[in-house]
XYZ file of C-alpha atoms in Angstrom:
631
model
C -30.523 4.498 -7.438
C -29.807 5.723 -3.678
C -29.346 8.954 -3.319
C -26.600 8.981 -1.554
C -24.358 7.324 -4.852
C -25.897 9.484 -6.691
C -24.615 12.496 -4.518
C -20.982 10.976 -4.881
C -21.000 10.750 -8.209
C -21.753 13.946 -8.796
C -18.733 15.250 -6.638
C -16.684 12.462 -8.894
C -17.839 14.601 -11.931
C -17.288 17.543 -10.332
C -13.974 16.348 -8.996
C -13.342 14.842 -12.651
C -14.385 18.936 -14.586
C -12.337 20.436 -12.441
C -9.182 18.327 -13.346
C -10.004 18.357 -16.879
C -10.607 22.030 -17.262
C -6.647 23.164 -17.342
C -5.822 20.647 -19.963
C -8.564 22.582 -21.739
C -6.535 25.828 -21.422
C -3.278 23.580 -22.752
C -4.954 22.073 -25.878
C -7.404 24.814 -26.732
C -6.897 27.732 -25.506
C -9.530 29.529 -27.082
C -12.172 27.495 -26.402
C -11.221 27.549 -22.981
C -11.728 31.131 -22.795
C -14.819 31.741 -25.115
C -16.715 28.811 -22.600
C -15.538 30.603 -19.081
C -17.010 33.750 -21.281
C -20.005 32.380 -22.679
C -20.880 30.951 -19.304
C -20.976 34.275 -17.428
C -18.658 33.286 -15.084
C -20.623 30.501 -13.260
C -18.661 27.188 -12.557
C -22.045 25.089 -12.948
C -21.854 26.369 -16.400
C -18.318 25.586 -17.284
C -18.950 22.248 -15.891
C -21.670 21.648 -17.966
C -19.630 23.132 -21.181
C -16.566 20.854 -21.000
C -18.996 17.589 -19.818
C -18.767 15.703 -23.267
C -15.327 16.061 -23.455
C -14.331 14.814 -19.889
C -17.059 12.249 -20.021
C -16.043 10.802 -23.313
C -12.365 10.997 -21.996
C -12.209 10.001 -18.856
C -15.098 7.321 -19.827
C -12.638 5.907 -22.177
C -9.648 6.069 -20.127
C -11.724 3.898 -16.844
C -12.743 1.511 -19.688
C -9.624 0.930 -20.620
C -8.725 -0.157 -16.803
C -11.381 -2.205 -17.253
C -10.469 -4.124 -20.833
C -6.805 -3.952 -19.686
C -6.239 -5.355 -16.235
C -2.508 -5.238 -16.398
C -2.952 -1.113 -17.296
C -4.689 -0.783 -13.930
C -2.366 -3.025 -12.497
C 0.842 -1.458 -13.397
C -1.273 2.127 -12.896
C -1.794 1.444 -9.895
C 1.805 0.288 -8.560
C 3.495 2.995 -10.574
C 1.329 6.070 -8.376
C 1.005 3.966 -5.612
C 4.479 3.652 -4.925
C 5.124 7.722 -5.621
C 2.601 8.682 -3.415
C 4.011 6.416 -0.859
C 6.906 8.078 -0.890
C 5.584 11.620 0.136
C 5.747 12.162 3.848
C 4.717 14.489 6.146
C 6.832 15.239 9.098
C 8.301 11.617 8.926
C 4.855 9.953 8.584
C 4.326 7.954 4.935
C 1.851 5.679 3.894
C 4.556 3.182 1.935
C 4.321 1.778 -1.155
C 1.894 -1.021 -0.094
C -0.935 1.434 1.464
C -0.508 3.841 -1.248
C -0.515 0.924 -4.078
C -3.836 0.357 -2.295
C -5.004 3.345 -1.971
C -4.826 4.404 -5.610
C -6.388 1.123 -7.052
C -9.625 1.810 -4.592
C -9.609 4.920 -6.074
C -9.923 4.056 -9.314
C -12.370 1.204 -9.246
C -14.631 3.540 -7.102
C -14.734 6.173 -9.623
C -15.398 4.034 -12.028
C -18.267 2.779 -10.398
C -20.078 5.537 -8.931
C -19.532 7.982 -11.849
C -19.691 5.851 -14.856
C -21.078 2.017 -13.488
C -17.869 0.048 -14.773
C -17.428 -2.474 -11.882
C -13.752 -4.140 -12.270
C -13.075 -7.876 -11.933
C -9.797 -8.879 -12.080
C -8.952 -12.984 -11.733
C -8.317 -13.574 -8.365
C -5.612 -16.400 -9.521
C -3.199 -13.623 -10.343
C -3.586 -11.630 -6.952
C -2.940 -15.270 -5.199
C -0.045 -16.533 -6.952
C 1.276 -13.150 -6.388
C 0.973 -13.363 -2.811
C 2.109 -16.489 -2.760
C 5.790 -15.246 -4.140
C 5.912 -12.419 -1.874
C 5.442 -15.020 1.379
C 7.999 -17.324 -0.273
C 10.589 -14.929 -0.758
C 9.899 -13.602 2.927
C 10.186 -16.951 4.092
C 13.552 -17.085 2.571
C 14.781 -14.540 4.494
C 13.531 -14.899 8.426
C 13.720 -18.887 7.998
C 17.380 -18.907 10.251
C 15.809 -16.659 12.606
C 12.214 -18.414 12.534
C 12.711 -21.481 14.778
C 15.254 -19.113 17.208
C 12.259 -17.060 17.200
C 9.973 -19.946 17.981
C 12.173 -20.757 21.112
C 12.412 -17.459 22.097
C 9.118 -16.196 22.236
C 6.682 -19.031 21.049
C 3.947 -18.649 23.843
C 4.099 -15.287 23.996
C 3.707 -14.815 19.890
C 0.487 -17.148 20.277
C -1.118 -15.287 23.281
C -0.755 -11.632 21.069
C -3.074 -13.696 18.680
C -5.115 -14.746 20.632
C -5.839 -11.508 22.334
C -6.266 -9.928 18.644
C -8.754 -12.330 17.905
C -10.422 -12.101 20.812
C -11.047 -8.660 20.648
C -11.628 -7.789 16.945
C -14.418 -10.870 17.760
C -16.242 -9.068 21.248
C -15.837 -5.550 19.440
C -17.502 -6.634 15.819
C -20.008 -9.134 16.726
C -21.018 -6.898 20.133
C -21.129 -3.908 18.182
C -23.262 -5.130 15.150
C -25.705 -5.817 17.744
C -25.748 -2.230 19.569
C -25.906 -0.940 16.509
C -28.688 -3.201 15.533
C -27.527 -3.973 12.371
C -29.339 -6.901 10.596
C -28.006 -10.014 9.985
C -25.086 -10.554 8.603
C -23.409 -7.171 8.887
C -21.125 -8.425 11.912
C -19.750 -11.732 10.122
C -18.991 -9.396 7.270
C -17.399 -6.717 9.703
C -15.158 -9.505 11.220
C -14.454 -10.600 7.498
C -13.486 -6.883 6.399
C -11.719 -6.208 9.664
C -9.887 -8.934 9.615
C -9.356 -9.168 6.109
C -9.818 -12.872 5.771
C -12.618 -13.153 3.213
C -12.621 -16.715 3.781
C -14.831 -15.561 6.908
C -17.580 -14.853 4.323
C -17.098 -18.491 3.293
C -17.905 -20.046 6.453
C -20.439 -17.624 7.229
C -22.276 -18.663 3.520
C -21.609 -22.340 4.628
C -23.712 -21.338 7.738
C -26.541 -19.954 5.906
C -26.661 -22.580 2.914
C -26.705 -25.453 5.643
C -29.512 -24.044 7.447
C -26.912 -23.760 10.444
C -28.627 -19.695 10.692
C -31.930 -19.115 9.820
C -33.029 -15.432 8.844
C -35.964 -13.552 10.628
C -39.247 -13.732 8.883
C -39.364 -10.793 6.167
C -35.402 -11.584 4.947
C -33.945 -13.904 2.667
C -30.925 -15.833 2.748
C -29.669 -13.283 -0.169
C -30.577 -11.066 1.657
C -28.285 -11.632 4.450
C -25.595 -12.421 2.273
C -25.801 -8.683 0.658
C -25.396 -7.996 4.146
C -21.964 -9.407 4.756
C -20.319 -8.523 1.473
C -21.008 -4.384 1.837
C -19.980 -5.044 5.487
C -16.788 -6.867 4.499
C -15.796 -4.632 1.627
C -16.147 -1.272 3.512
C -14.489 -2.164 6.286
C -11.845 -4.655 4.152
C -10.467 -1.463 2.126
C -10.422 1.223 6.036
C -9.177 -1.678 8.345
C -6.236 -2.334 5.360
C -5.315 1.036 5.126
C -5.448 1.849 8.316
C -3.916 -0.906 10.352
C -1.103 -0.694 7.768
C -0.458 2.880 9.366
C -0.558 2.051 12.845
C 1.384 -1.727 12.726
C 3.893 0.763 11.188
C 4.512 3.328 14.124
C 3.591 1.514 16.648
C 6.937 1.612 18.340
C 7.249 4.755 17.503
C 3.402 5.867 19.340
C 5.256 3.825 22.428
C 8.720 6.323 21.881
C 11.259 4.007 20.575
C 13.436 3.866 17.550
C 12.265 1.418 15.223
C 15.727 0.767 13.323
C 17.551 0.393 16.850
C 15.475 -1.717 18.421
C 15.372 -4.148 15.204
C 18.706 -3.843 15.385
C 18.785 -4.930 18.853
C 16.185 -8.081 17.677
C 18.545 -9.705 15.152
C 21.127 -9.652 17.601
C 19.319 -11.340 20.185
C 17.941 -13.738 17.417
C 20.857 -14.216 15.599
C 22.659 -16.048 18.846
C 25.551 -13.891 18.633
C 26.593 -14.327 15.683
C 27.725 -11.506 13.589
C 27.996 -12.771 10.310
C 24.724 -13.945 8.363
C 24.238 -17.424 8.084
C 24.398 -19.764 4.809
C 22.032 -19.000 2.473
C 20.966 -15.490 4.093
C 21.176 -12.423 1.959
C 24.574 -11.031 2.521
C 25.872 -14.460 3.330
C 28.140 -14.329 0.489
C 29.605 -10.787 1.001
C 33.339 -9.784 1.825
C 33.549 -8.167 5.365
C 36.662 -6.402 6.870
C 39.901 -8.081 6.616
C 43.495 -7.632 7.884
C 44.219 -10.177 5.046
C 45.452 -7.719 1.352
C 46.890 -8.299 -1.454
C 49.900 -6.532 -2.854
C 52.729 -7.101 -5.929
C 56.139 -6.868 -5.915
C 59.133 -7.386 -8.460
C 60.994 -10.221 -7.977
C 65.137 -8.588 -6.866
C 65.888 -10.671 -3.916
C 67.724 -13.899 -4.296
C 65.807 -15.618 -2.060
C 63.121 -15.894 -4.643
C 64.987 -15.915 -8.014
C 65.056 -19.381 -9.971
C 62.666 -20.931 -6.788
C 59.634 -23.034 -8.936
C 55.987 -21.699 -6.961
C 55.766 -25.095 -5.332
C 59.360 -24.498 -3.485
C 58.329 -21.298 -2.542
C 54.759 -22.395 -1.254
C 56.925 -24.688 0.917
C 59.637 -22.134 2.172
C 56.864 -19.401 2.202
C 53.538 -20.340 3.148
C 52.683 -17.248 4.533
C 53.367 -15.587 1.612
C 51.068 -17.409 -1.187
C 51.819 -16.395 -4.417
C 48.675 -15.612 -7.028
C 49.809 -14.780 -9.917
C 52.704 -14.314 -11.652
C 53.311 -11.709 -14.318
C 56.611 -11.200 -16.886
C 57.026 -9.218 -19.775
C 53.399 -8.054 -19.388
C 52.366 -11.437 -19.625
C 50.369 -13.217 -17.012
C 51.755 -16.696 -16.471
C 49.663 -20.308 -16.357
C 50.211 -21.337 -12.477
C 49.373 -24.683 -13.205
C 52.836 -25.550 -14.845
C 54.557 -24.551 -11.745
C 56.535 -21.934 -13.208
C 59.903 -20.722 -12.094
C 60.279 -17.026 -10.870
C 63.067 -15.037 -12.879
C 64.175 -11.714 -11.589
C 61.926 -8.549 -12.402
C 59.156 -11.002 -12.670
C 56.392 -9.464 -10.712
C 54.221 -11.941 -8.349
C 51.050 -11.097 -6.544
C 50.864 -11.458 -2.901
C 48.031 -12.081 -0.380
C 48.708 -11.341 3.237
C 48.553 -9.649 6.477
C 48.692 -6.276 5.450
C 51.194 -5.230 8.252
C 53.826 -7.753 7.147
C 53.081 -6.809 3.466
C 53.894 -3.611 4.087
C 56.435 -4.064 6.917
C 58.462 -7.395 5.759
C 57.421 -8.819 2.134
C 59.121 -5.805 0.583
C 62.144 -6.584 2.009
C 62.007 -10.423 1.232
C 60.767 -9.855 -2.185
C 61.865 -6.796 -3.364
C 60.234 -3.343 -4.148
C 56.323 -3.153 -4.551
C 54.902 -2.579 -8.475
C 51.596 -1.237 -8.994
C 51.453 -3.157 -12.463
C 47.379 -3.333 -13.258
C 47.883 -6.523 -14.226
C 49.435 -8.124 -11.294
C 46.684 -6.251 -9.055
C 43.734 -7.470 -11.024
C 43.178 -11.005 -8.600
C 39.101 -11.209 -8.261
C 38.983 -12.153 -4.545
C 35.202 -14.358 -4.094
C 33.540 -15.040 -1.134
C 32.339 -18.836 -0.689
C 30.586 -21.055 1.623
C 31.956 -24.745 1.536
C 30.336 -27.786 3.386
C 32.969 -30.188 5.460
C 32.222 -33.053 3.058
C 35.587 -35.429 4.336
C 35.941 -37.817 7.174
C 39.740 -37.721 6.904
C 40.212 -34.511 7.843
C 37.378 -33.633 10.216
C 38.224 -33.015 13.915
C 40.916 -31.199 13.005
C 41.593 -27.465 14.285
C 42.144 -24.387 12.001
C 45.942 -24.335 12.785
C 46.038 -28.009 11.290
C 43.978 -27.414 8.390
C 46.046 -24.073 7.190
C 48.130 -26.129 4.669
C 44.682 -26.939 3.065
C 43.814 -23.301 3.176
C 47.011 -21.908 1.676
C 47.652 -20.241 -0.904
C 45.710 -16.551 -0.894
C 42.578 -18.502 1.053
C 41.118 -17.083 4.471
C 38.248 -18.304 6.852
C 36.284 -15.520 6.649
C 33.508 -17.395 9.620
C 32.380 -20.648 10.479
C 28.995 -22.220 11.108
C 27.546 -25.860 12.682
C 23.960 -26.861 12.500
C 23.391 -23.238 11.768
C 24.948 -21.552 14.454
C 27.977 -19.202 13.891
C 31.421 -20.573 15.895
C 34.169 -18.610 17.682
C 37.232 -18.461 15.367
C 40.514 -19.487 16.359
C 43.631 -21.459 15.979
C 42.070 -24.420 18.412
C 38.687 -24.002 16.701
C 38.251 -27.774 15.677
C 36.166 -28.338 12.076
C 33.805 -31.425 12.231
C 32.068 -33.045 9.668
C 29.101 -30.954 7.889
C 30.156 -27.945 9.569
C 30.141 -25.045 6.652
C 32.973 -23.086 5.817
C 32.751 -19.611 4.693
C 36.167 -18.932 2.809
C 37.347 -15.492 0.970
C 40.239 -15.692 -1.873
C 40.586 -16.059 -5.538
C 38.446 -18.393 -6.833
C 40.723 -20.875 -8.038
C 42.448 -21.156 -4.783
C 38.864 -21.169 -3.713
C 37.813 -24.067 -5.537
C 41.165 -25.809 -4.884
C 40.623 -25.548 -0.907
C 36.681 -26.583 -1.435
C 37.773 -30.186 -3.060
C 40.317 -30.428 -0.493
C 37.608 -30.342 2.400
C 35.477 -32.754 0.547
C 32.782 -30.098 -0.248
C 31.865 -27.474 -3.226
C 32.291 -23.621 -3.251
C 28.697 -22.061 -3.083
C 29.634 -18.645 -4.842
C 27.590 -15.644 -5.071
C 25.609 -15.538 -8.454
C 23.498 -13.377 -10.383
C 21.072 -16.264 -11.366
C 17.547 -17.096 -9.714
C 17.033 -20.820 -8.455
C 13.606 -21.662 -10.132
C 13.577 -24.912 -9.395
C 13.709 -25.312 -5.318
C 11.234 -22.186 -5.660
C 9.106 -23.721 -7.692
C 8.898 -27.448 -5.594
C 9.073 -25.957 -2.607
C 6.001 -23.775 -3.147
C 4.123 -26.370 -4.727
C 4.526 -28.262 -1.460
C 3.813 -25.606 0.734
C 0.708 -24.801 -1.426
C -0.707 -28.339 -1.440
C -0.119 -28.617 2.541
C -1.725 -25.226 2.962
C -4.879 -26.524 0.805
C -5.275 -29.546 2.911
C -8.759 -28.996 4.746
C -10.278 -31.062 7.875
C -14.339 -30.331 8.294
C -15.119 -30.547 11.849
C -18.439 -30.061 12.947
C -19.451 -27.951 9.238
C -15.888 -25.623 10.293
C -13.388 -26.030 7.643
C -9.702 -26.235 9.134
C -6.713 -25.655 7.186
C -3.336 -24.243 7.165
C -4.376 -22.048 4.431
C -2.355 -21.472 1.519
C -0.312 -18.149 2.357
C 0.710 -19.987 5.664
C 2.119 -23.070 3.891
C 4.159 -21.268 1.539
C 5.606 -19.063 3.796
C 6.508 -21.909 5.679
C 8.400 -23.936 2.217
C 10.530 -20.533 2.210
C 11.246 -20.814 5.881
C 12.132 -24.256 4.986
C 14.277 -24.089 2.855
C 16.340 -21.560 3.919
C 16.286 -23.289 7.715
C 18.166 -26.232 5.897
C 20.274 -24.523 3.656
C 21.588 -22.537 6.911
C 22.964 -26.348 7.730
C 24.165 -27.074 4.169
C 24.549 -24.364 1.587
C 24.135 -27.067 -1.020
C 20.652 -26.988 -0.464
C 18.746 -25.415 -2.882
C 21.966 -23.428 -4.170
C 22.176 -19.411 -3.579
C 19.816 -17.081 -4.121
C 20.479 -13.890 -5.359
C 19.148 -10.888 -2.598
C 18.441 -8.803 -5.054
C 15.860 -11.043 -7.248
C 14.312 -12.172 -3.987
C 13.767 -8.724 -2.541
C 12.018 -8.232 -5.939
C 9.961 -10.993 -5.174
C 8.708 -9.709 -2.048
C 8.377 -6.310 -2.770
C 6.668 -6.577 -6.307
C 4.442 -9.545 -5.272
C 2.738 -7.967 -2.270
C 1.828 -4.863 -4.399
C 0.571 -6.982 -7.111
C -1.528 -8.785 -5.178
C -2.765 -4.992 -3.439
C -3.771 -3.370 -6.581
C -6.171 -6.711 -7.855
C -7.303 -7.042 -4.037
C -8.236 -2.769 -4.792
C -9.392 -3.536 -8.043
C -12.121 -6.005 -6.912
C -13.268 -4.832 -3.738
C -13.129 -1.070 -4.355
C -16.901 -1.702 -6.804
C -18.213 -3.472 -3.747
C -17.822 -0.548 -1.793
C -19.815 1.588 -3.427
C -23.209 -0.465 -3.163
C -22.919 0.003 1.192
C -23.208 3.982 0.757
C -26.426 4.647 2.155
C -28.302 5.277 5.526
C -26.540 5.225 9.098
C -25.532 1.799 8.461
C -22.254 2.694 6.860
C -21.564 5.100 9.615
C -21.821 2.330 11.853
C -20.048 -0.386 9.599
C -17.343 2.430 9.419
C -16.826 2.983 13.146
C -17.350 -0.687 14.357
C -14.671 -1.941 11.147
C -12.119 0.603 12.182
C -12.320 -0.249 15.998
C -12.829 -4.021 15.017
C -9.192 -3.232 13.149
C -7.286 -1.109 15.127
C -7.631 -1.602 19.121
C -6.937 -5.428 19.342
C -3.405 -5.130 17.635
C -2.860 -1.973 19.479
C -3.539 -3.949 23.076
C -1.601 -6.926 22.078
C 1.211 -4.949 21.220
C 1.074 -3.605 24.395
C 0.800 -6.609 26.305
C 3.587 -7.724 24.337
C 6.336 -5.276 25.420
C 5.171 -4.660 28.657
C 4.200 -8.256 29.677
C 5.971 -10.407 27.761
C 8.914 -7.943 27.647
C 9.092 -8.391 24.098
C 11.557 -6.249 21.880
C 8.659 -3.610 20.175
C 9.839 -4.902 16.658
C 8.744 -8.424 17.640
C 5.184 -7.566 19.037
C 4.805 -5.678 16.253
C 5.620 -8.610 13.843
C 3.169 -10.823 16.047
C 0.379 -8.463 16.342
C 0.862 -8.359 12.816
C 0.548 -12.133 12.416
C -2.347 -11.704 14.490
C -4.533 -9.329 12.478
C -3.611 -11.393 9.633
C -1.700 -8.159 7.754
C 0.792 -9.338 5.540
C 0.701 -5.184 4.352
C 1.403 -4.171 7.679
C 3.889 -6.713 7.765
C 5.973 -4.820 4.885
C 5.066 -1.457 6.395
C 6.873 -2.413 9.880
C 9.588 -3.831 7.796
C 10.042 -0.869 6.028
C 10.013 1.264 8.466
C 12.731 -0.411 10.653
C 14.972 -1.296 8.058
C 15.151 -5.030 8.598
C 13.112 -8.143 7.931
C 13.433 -9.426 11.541
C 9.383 -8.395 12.419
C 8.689 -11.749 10.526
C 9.857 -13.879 12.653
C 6.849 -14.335 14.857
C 4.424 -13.832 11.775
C 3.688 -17.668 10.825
C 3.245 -18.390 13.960
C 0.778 -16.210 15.462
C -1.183 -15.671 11.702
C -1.468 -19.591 11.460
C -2.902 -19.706 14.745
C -5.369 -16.586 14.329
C -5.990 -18.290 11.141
C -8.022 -20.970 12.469
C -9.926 -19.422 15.303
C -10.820 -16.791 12.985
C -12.714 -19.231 10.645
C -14.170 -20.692 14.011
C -15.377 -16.954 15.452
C -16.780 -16.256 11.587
C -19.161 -19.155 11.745
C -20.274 -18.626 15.166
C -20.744 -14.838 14.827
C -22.937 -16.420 12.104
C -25.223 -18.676 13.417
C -25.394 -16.459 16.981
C -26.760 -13.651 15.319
């Protein structure tokens, strides 16, 4: 075996004794002290002393990682995510670099100090990608094709320049180098971290496309571009997670303002989130309260609801409560003095004018108890559209507000004049019955905020998304496709782009199971992606090559996002969150993706994503096969 994995596994032991040795002092004290004694002080010796037992015991505990990939899994997430918590002096890894961090570390000590290699089904890392860029796609799809508008050339230049550059700097510096063939496919592979580069560049060798120098075999080669790609897979991961994450901040600006500032400029003005986006369904400030009051003034007194709805409809009654009893509304009772009826109004002339019509105010639990909901309704009748607010405010009695309004997506200006058209969407705020009364008066249903998870749009739509992401055209022996991450990505995006025009569309979707989603699925997918490659690693120790695979990957990684950003803000004029998102798209990062996210407290970085990682996508495959058969 090379010396040089031999050398690492013995500072793995040594690493491994040194751990071990204080939980000797907790479980045996004795023994602890009569081997530091009997080994006259020297560390080799104690080492040597306590071997068995950390061998057998940390043996056993790597082997179970390895017979139980949902251990190292969960492992994995579980430290990950604490040790992406830690910062120093503001600067944190994340959950995602730390997730992936920990995994390596574990599959590489269990290669180089006891030769377990793990192998974990790739179908589970996939499928949990796959959530992770539905359930992004979810959220950004409003802002997407805004996006698109805004800043569509400029997202596809930033890829291009990343994939330009991560090409010159890999394949040109594999060949200063002099690295053999193969190393600079698999250090645009790792770099990159598209490992369907490695396909294409097999493709090339298997179809006699390349053919190796006398004195090397086709395996040969191929050994070649897997230690390349695995070295610099696991540093260019790592690392460009780090820097797509404080980038703006290198440049001197506040990530969380100027995201801030992004979703305002993407958002078209709007302040409230659209249909279907998380916090769509949320109460927001209102001059509109609700109050009781027992019933003393005449004016009320023996008055049925429906006469008082007619005399008073700017002072709809809720509920109606006597003798501690809370009455059925639906029988249009009459209101008897010291009844006390619940009131929703402006709170000035509750306080200021209902007292005196009504009489004094109660604080009876009872009476106070209304649920107020939050609903989006579509404009589902022909009668009634083209009518203005002020018009429709007999349908809208009774306790219900317009809380915002929205056509084809777009938020409108609220007022009396505002007209209502057919389709627009509705977003009302009352007690749900009064809710669901006003809903079947406009023709439509109340979307309400729920607790439950829509499976089945999730489960079509990413179907779809995978099947047109799987869909491959061979031209000239290069395989194009959409690829599979792209296509789901762009279901989510669908879906929520459609339900921003109808809310009926795939129902709502609760924020908190689809942050879940997201979050949980990308780290998933991490610790199997750390799992598998973190073996591989450990075969490219060895010579100057890995120096240079080392330097050449982290360049390869690093400068072409760094320039495109760049080029971004200070060409483009591009707010930093958005060249970060598309320099992310460009590097192909969904990690750094999160980390950027994370860091400026919003999801608006993915906006550009699809479209510049689609489009690196497929010049990627193109550079991998010439970098291929040009070497």
């Amino acid at each position: 075996m090379d010396k040089s994995i031999q050398y690492i596994k013995s500072i793995l032991k040594t690493v491994v004794g040194i751990i071990t040795l204080p939980l000797l002092f907790v479980a045996c004290p004795a023994s602890a002290q009569n081997t530091i004694s009997s080994s006259g002080g020297a560390i080799e010796q104690v080492f040597d002393t306590i071997k068995p037992v950390t061998e057998a015991g940390f043996h056993g505990f790597f082997q179970l990682l390895d017979n139980q990939p949902i251990v190292f899994i969960l492992l994995s997430l579980a430290l990950g995510t604490l040790i992406g918590k830690f910062s120093l002096k503001t600067i944190s890894l994340g959950s995602t670099a730390g997730t992936l961090l920990i995994g390596v570390l574990f599959s590489m000590i269990a290669q180089a100090a006891y030769g377990i290699a793990y192998s974990i089904p790739g179908v589970l890392s996939s499928f949990m990608l796959l959530l992770f860029m539905y359930a992004l796609g979810l959220k950004v799809g409003p802002q997407f094709f805004s996006g698109l508008r805004k800043g569509g050339l400029a997202f596809l230049v930033i890829g291009f320049i990343v994939w330009s550059l991560n090409w010159v700097i890999c394949f040109f510096g594999a060949m200063l180098a002099g690295l053999a063939p193969g190393y600079a496919t698999g250090l645009i592979s790792g770099s990159y971290t598209i490992t369907a580069i490695l396909g294409v560049g097999q493709d090339a060798l298997t179809s006699g496309a390349f053919i190796p120098p006398d004195g090397m075999s086709v395996q040969q080669v191929g050994a070649n571009m897997a230690a390349a790609y695995a070295i610099s897979y696991v540093l260019s991961t790592v690392l460009t997670i780090m820097l797509i994450r404080y980038l703006p901040r290198i440049f001197g600006y506040d990530a969380v303002a100027e995201a801030k500032l992004a979703e305002t400029d993407f958002s078209g003005g709007g302040t409230d989130p659209v249909p279907g986006a998380p916090g769509a369904l949320t109460m927001t400030f209102t001059s509109i309260g609700l109050r009781a009051f027992t019933v003393t003034h005449k004016s009320f007194i023996d008055r049925t609801l429906s006469q008082l709805a007619k005399d008073f409809p700017e002072v709809p009654i809720l509920r109606v409560v006597r003798d501690g009893k809370i009455l059925n509304m639906t029988t249009d009772p009459t209101v008897q003095k010291d009844d006390i009826i619940t009131v929703r109004a402006d709170v000035h002339d509750l306080i200021e004018t209902e007292g005196k019509l009504i009489g004094l105010e109660s604080d009876d639990p009872q009476a106070r108890n209304v649920p107020i909901e939050v609903a989006d309704v579509t404009m589902g009748s022909h009668k009634i559209s083209g009518k203005s607010l002020d018009e429709l405010r007999l349908q809208l009695s009774a306790g219900v507000t317009v809380q915002a309004m929205f056509r084809a997506g777009n938020e409108l200006p609220l007022g009396p004049k505002t007209d209502v058209l057919f389709g627009d969407v509705m977003r009302l705020n009352g007690p749900d019955a009064a809710i669901q009364r006003a809903a079947k008066q406009l023709g439509g249903h109340a979307i309400l905020f729920t607790m439950k998870s829509e499976v089945i749009y999730l489960a079509f739509a990413m179907l779809v998304g995978y099947l047109v992401g799987v869909i491959t055209i061979t031209i000239s022996g290069i395989p194009f496709a959409l690829g599979t991450s792209a296509g789901v990505i762009m279901a989510g995006i669908g879906v929520s782009y459609f339900r921003s025009r109808n809310p009926n569309f795939g129902g709502p979707v609760n924020e908190g199971a689809r942050s879940f989603l997201q979050d949980f699925g990308l780290n998933a997918f991490v610790a199997v992606l750390a799992a598998n490659v973190g073996s591989k690693v450990m075969t490219a120790f060895g010579g100057d090559t890995i120096l240079w695979i080392v330097l050449i990957g982290i360049a390869g990684a690093l400068i072409p996002p760094l320039v495109a950003f760049w080029i971004g803000i200070k060409v483009f004029g591009l707010n930093t969150i958005i060249s970060d998102g598309a320099a992310a798209g460009g590097r192909n990062s969904t990690p750094s993706l999160n980390a950027i996210m994370e860091e400026s407290h919003s999801s608006v970085a993915a906006v550009p994503y699809p479209v510049s990682y689609a489009f690196t996508t497929v010049l990627a495959l193109i550079g991998g096969y010439l970098s291929m058969i040009l070497s």
